[in-house]
Coordinates of C-alpha atoms and ligand atoms in Angstrom, one line a residue:
M1406 CA 9.7 5.4 -9.5
V1407 CA 8.7 7.7 -6.7
G1408 CA 6.9 10.2 -8.9
S1409 CA 4.7 7.6 -10.5
A1410 CA 4.0 6.0 -7.1
I1411 CA 2.8 9.4 -5.7
V1412 CA 0.6 9.9 -8.8
R1413 CA -1.0 6.4 -8.2
K1414 CA -1.6 7.3 -4.5
L1415 CA -3.2 10.7 -5.4
Q1416 CA -5.4 9.0 -8.0
D1417 CA -6.4 6.4 -5.4
E1418 CA -7.3 9.2 -3.1
G1419 CA -9.6 10.7 -5.8
Y1420 CA -7.5 13.6 -6.9
T1421 CA -8.0 14.5 -10.6
T1422 CA -6.0 17.7 -11.1
I1423 CA -2.5 16.3 -11.0
I1424 CA 0.1 18.2 -13.0
T1425 CA 3.2 16.3 -14.1
R1426 CA 5.9 16.8 -16.7
T1427 CA 8.5 14.5 -18.1
S1428 CA 12.1 15.6 -18.1
S1429 CA 11.9 16.0 -21.9
E1430 CA 8.9 18.3 -21.6
L1431 CA 10.4 20.4 -18.8
D1432 CA 14.1 20.5 -17.9
L1433 CA 14.0 21.4 -14.2
R1434 CA 17.6 22.6 -14.3
N1435 CA 16.4 25.5 -16.6
Q1436 CA 15.4 28.4 -14.3
A1437 CA 13.4 30.3 -17.0
A1438 CA 11.5 27.1 -18.0
V1439 CA 10.6 26.3 -14.3
T1440 CA 9.6 29.9 -13.7
D1441 CA 7.2 29.8 -16.8
F1442 CA 5.8 26.4 -15.7
F1443 CA 4.9 27.7 -12.2
D1444 CA 3.5 31.0 -13.6
Q1445 CA 1.3 29.1 -16.0
E1446 CA 0.2 26.1 -13.8
N1447 CA 0.1 27.7 -10.4
P1448 CA 0.1 24.5 -8.4
D1449 CA -1.2 24.5 -4.8
Y1450 CA 0.8 21.5 -3.6
V1451 CA 4.2 20.3 -4.8
F1452 CA 5.8 16.9 -4.3
L1453 CA 9.4 17.4 -5.3
A1454 CA 10.4 13.9 -6.4
A1455 CA 12.5 14.8 -9.4
A1456 CA 16.3 14.4 -9.0
K1457 CA 19.4 13.0 -10.5
V1458 CA 19.3 9.6 -8.8
G1459 CA 21.6 6.5 -9.0
G1460 CA 23.5 3.8 -7.2
I1461 CA 27.0 3.8 -6.0
L1462 CA 28.6 3.6 -9.4
A1463 CA 26.7 6.5 -10.9
N1464 CA 27.0 8.7 -7.8
N1465 CA 30.8 8.2 -7.7
T1466 CA 31.3 8.6 -11.5
Y1467 CA 29.0 11.5 -12.3
R1468 CA 30.0 13.6 -9.3
A1469 CA 29.5 16.9 -11.1
E1470 CA 26.0 16.1 -12.4
F1471 CA 24.8 14.7 -9.1
L1472 CA 25.7 18.0 -7.4
Y1473 CA 24.8 20.4 -10.3
D1474 CA 21.6 18.9 -11.5
N1475 CA 20.2 18.4 -8.0
L1476 CA 21.1 21.9 -6.8
M1477 CA 19.5 23.4 -9.9
I1478 CA 16.3 21.3 -9.7
E1479 CA 15.8 22.1 -6.0
S1480 CA 16.7 25.7 -6.2
N1481 CA 14.5 26.4 -9.2
I1482 CA 11.5 24.6 -7.9
I1483 CA 11.7 25.8 -4.3
H1484 CA 12.2 29.4 -5.3
S1485 CA 9.3 29.3 -7.9
A1486 CA 7.1 27.7 -5.3
Y1487 CA 7.8 30.6 -3.0
K1488 CA 7.3 33.2 -5.8
T1489 CA 3.9 31.8 -6.9
G1490 CA 2.5 31.2 -3.4
V1491 CA 2.5 27.4 -3.3
K1492 CA 0.5 26.4 -0.2
K1493 CA 2.7 23.5 0.7
L1494 CA 5.8 21.7 -0.8
L1495 CA 7.3 18.4 0.2
F1496 CA 11.0 18.0 -0.7
L1497 CA 12.4 14.5 -0.9
G1498 CA 16.0 14.0 0.3
S1499 CA 17.7 10.7 1.1
S1500 CA 19.3 8.8 3.9
C1501 CA 22.6 9.6 2.2
I1502 CA 22.5 13.0 4.0
Y1503 CA 23.7 11.4 7.2
P1504 CA 27.4 11.2 8.2
K1505 CA 29.1 8.0 7.2
L1506 CA 29.8 6.9 10.8
A1507 CA 26.8 8.4 12.5
P1508 CA 25.3 6.3 15.4
Q1509 CA 22.6 3.9 14.3
P1510 CA 19.7 4.1 14.0
L1511 CA 19.9 7.5 12.3
K1512 CA 18.0 10.1 14.1
E1513 CA 17.0 13.3 12.3
E1514 CA 19.2 15.4 14.6
Y1515 CA 22.4 13.7 13.4
L1516 CA 22.4 15.8 10.3
L1517 CA 25.8 17.6 9.8
S1518 CA 27.4 15.9 12.8
G1519 CA 30.2 14.3 10.9
Y1520 CA 31.9 13.5 7.5
L1521 CA 29.8 12.2 4.7
E1522 CA 30.4 9.0 2.8
S1523 CA 32.8 9.9 -0.1
T1524 CA 31.1 8.0 -3.0
N1525 CA 27.9 9.9 -2.7
E1526 CA 29.1 13.2 -1.1
P1527 CA 28.0 15.4 -4.0
Y1528 CA 24.5 14.0 -4.0
A1529 CA 24.3 14.3 -0.2
I1530 CA 25.5 17.9 -0.2
A1531 CA 22.8 18.7 -2.8
K1532 CA 20.1 17.0 -0.7
I1533 CA 21.2 18.8 2.5
T1534 CA 21.0 22.0 0.6
G1535 CA 17.4 21.1 -0.4
I1536 CA 16.5 20.7 3.3
K1537 CA 18.2 24.0 4.1
L1538 CA 16.4 25.8 1.3
C1539 CA 13.0 24.6 2.7
D1540 CA 14.0 25.7 6.2
A1541 CA 15.3 29.1 5.0
Y1542 CA 12.1 29.9 2.9
R1543 CA 10.0 28.8 5.9
S1544 CA 11.9 31.0 8.4
Q1545 CA 12.3 34.1 6.2
Y1546 CA 9.0 34.0 4.2
G1547 CA 6.7 31.7 6.2
C1548 CA 6.5 29.1 3.4
N1549 CA 5.0 25.7 4.5
F1550 CA 7.9 23.7 2.9
I1551 CA 8.6 20.4 4.5
S1552 CA 11.3 17.8 3.9
A1553 CA 11.3 14.0 4.2
M1554 CA 14.3 11.6 4.0
P1555 CA 13.4 8.2 2.5
T1556 CA 15.5 5.2 3.1
N1557 CA 16.5 3.0 0.1
L1558 CA 13.5 2.4 -2.2
Y1559 CA 12.4 -0.2 -4.6
G1560 CA 9.2 -1.0 -6.6
P1561 CA 7.6 -0.4 -10.0
N1562 CA 9.4 1.8 -12.5
D1563 CA 12.8 1.3 -10.8
N1564 CA 16.0 1.8 -12.8
Y1565 CA 17.3 -1.5 -14.1
N1566 CA 20.3 -0.1 -16.0
L1567 CA 23.3 -1.7 -14.3
Q1568 CA 25.3 1.5 -14.9
G1569 CA 22.9 3.6 -12.8
S1570 CA 20.8 1.2 -10.7
H1571 CA 20.6 0.7 -6.9
V1572 CA 21.3 -2.6 -5.3
L1573 CA 17.9 -4.3 -5.4
P1574 CA 17.0 -3.7 -9.0
A1575 CA 20.6 -4.5 -10.0
L1576 CA 20.3 -7.9 -8.2
I1577 CA 16.9 -8.6 -9.6
R1578 CA 18.2 -8.1 -13.1
K1579 CA 21.4 -10.0 -12.6
F1580 CA 19.8 -13.0 -11.0
H1581 CA 17.0 -13.1 -13.6
E1582 CA 19.4 -12.9 -16.6
A1583 CA 21.7 -15.5 -15.0
K1584 CA 18.7 -17.8 -14.6
V1585 CA 17.4 -17.3 -18.2
N1586 CA 21.0 -17.8 -19.6
D1587 CA 21.7 -20.7 -17.4
E1588 CA 24.8 -19.1 -16.0
P1589 CA 26.6 -20.8 -13.0
T1590 CA 27.5 -17.6 -11.0
V1591 CA 26.3 -14.1 -10.4
E1592 CA 28.8 -11.4 -9.4
V1593 CA 27.7 -9.2 -6.5
W1594 CA 29.6 -6.0 -5.5
G1595 CA 31.4 -5.7 -2.2
T1596 CA 31.6 -8.0 0.8
G1597 CA 27.9 -8.5 1.5
S1598 CA 28.3 -7.3 5.0
P1599 CA 26.9 -3.7 4.8
M1600 CA 23.4 -3.4 6.2
R1601 CA 20.6 -1.6 4.4
E1602 CA 17.0 -0.8 5.0
F1603 CA 14.5 -1.0 2.1
L1604 CA 11.0 0.5 1.6
H1605 CA 8.6 -0.2 -1.1
A1606 CA 7.8 2.9 -3.3
D1607 CA 4.1 2.6 -2.7
D1608 CA 4.6 2.8 1.0
L1609 CA 6.8 5.8 0.5
A1610 CA 4.1 7.5 -1.6
D1611 CA 1.6 6.7 1.2
A1612 CA 4.0 8.3 3.8
C1613 CA 4.4 11.4 1.5
F1614 CA 0.7 11.8 1.3
F1615 CA 0.4 11.4 5.1
L1616 CA 3.0 14.1 5.7
M1617 CA 1.4 16.4 3.2
E1618 CA -1.9 16.1 5.1
N1619 CA -0.5 16.1 8.6
Y1620 CA 2.9 17.6 9.1
N1621 CA 3.8 21.3 9.0
D1622 CA 7.0 21.7 10.9
E1623 CA 10.6 22.6 10.1
L1624 CA 12.5 19.5 11.2
F1625 CA 12.6 17.0 8.4
V1626 CA 11.2 13.5 8.9
N1627 CA 12.8 10.1 8.2
I1628 CA 10.8 7.6 6.2
G1629 CA 11.6 4.0 6.4
T1630 CA 10.7 0.6 8.0
G1631 CA 13.2 0.8 10.9
E1632 CA 14.4 -2.7 10.0
D1633 CA 17.5 -3.6 8.0
V1634 CA 19.2 -6.7 6.4
T1635 CA 22.7 -7.4 5.2
I1636 CA 23.3 -7.1 1.5
R1637 CA 24.1 -10.8 1.6
E1638 CA 20.6 -11.5 3.1
A1639 CA 19.0 -9.3 0.4
A1640 CA 20.9 -11.1 -2.3
E1641 CA 19.9 -14.5 -1.0
L1642 CA 16.3 -13.4 -0.8
I1643 CA 16.2 -12.2 -4.4
K1644 CA 18.1 -15.3 -5.6
D1645 CA 15.3 -17.4 -4.0
I1646 CA 12.5 -15.3 -5.4
V1647 CA 13.9 -15.3 -8.9
G1648 CA 14.7 -19.0 -8.7
F1649 CA 18.4 -18.7 -9.6
E1650 CA 20.1 -21.9 -8.6
G1651 CA 23.8 -21.0 -9.2
E1652 CA 26.4 -19.4 -6.9
L1653 CA 27.0 -15.8 -5.7
R1654 CA 30.5 -14.5 -6.3
W1655 CA 31.4 -11.5 -4.0
N1656 CA 33.7 -9.0 -5.7
T1657 CA 35.4 -7.5 -2.8
E1658 CA 37.4 -5.2 -5.1
K1659 CA 34.2 -3.1 -5.4
P1660 CA 33.2 -0.6 -2.8
D1661 CA 30.7 -1.4 0.0
G1662 CA 29.6 2.1 0.7
T1663 CA 28.5 3.1 4.2
P1664 CA 28.6 0.2 6.6
R1665 CA 25.0 0.7 7.9
K1666 CA 22.2 3.1 7.2
L1667 CA 19.2 2.3 9.4
M1668 CA 16.7 5.1 9.9
D1669 CA 15.2 5.9 13.2
V1670 CA 11.6 6.2 12.3
S1671 CA 10.2 6.8 15.7
R1672 CA 9.0 10.3 14.9
L1673 CA 7.0 9.0 12.0
H1674 CA 5.6 6.1 14.0
E1675 CA 4.6 8.5 16.8
M1676 CA 2.7 10.6 14.2
G1677 CA 0.7 7.4 13.4
W1678 CA 2.3 6.1 10.1
K1679 CA 3.9 2.7 9.6
H1680 CA 5.0 0.8 6.5
R1681 CA 2.7 -2.0 5.2
T1682 CA 4.8 -4.0 2.8
E1683 CA 7.4 -6.4 4.2
L1684 CA 10.6 -7.0 2.2
R1685 CA 9.9 -10.4 0.9
Q1686 CA 6.4 -9.5 -0.2
G1687 CA 7.6 -6.3 -1.8
L1688 CA 10.4 -8.0 -3.7
E1689 CA 8.0 -10.7 -5.0
M1690 CA 5.7 -7.9 -6.3
T1691 CA 8.6 -6.1 -7.8
Y1692 CA 9.9 -9.2 -9.6
Q1693 CA 6.4 -9.8 -11.0
D1694 CA 6.4 -6.1 -12.2
F1695 CA 9.9 -6.6 -13.7
L1696 CA 8.8 -9.7 -15.6
A1697 CA 5.7 -7.9 -16.9
N1698 CA 7.7 -4.8 -18.1
E1699 CA 11.1 -6.3 -18.9
V1700 CA 11.0 -5.0 -22.4
L1701 CA 10.3 -1.5 -21.2
Y1702 CA 12.9 -1.6 -18.3
I1703 CA 15.8 -3.1 -20.3
E1704 CA 16.5 -1.3 -23.5
Ligands
NAP1960 N1 15.5 5.4 -5.3 C1 15.8 5.4 -4.0 O1 16.3 4.4 -3.5 C2 15.7 6.7 -3.3 C3 16.1 6.7 -1.9 C4 16.0 7.8 -1.2 C5 15.5 9.0 -1.8 N2 15.2 9.0 -3.1 C6 14.7 10.3 -3.6 O2 13.4 10.1 -4.1 C7 13.2 10.9 -5.3 C8 12.8 10.1 -6.5 O3 13.7 9.1 -6.7 P1 13.4 7.9 -7.8 O4 14.0 6.7 -7.2 O5 12.0 7.9 -8.1 O6 14.3 8.3 -9.0 P2 14.0 8.2 -10.6 O7 13.1 7.0 -10.8 O8 15.3 8.3 -11.3 O9 13.1 9.5 -10.8 C9 13.7 10.7 -10.9 C10 12.9 11.5 -11.8 O10 13.5 12.9 -11.9 C11 13.4 13.2 -13.3 N3 14.5 14.2 -13.5 C12 15.8 14.1 -13.4 N4 16.5 15.1 -13.8 C13 15.5 16.0 -14.3 C14 15.5 17.3 -14.9 N5 16.7 17.9 -15.1 N6 14.4 17.8 -15.3 C15 13.2 17.2 -15.1 N7 13.1 16.0 -14.5 C16 14.2 15.4 -14.1 C17 13.7 11.9 -14.0 O11 13.3 12.1 -15.3 P3 14.1 11.2 -16.5 O12 14.0 9.8 -16.1 O13 13.3 11.5 -17.7 O14 15.5 11.7 -16.5 C18 12.9 11.0 -13.2 O15 11.5 10.9 -13.7 C19 14.5 11.6 -5.5 O16 14.5 12.9 -4.9 C20 15.5 10.8 -4.8 O17 16.6 11.5 -4.4 C21 15.3 7.9 -3.8

């Protein structure tokens, strides 16, 4: 999702020499393959969007892969970027890096100030390591490697597989299928009370481009809207957009995750960047994209 949004942004800005690889062409966990790739392609600027990504179920089930894959991907790319003299690299982390009970909204300086949320701790540890790798290569070797922490994202090319998806694409698919099959209820995980912030992937790509052009410091930057909704509000919104007329059934046996994860985006706002897409508008666009690509998204 994010990689394709960044490519769209770069194309819109007129860039033509954009080098990408699918995971089947280049397994970024493979150190030798990554070294060869950087030696051959010699990129000037790197957007590190590749990662093992998933929702609460995948994060909690595949704990080993979420740690191993992400550590390998980051280490291989950041080290090769240093070795080949990449001019600038942007590493993408996640709001999961913050302690479970950190004060809200989450300021960048709260990193490592408390215990992490247990369901996504392996992923968070890997992402924190990515930040620290960028910082270490900057302080020891002077590399211009920056990090940004996006909030929860949604948009075109999201993952609609219910075993791996995040909350918004999961809800879009569930409500859509319930509507099409005329089902009376849709099950939603948890209590509905956790609060989450959501950013459209095209806005994230815009922010990444903005930081690549304007930001050159060590401290990582939060990327979000600075506004959040309850999961219940998000579910009701999607129900309305999809046009499902049945009931929501809250499965409180399932985990809620962190109670709240609202980013403090004042640093990014002070730099002059703000999101453009509001949640309702973004979800309407995303549902249209889902309808247009349903065959592709749901195998
Ligand atoms: N989605 C969110 O809500 C969210 C929120 C905060 C931060 N982020 C961060 O934003 C970045 C992009 O996330 P996304 O939502 O765009 O996830 P995504 O749609 O799952 O994209 C991740 C990409 O990484 C590739 N990849 C995974 N393992 C790889 C490997 N071993 N070798 C090569 N490529 C590999 C995947 O390729 P395949 O599909 O072929 O495996 C996929 O194209 C990640 O760093 C993520 O941590 C995402």
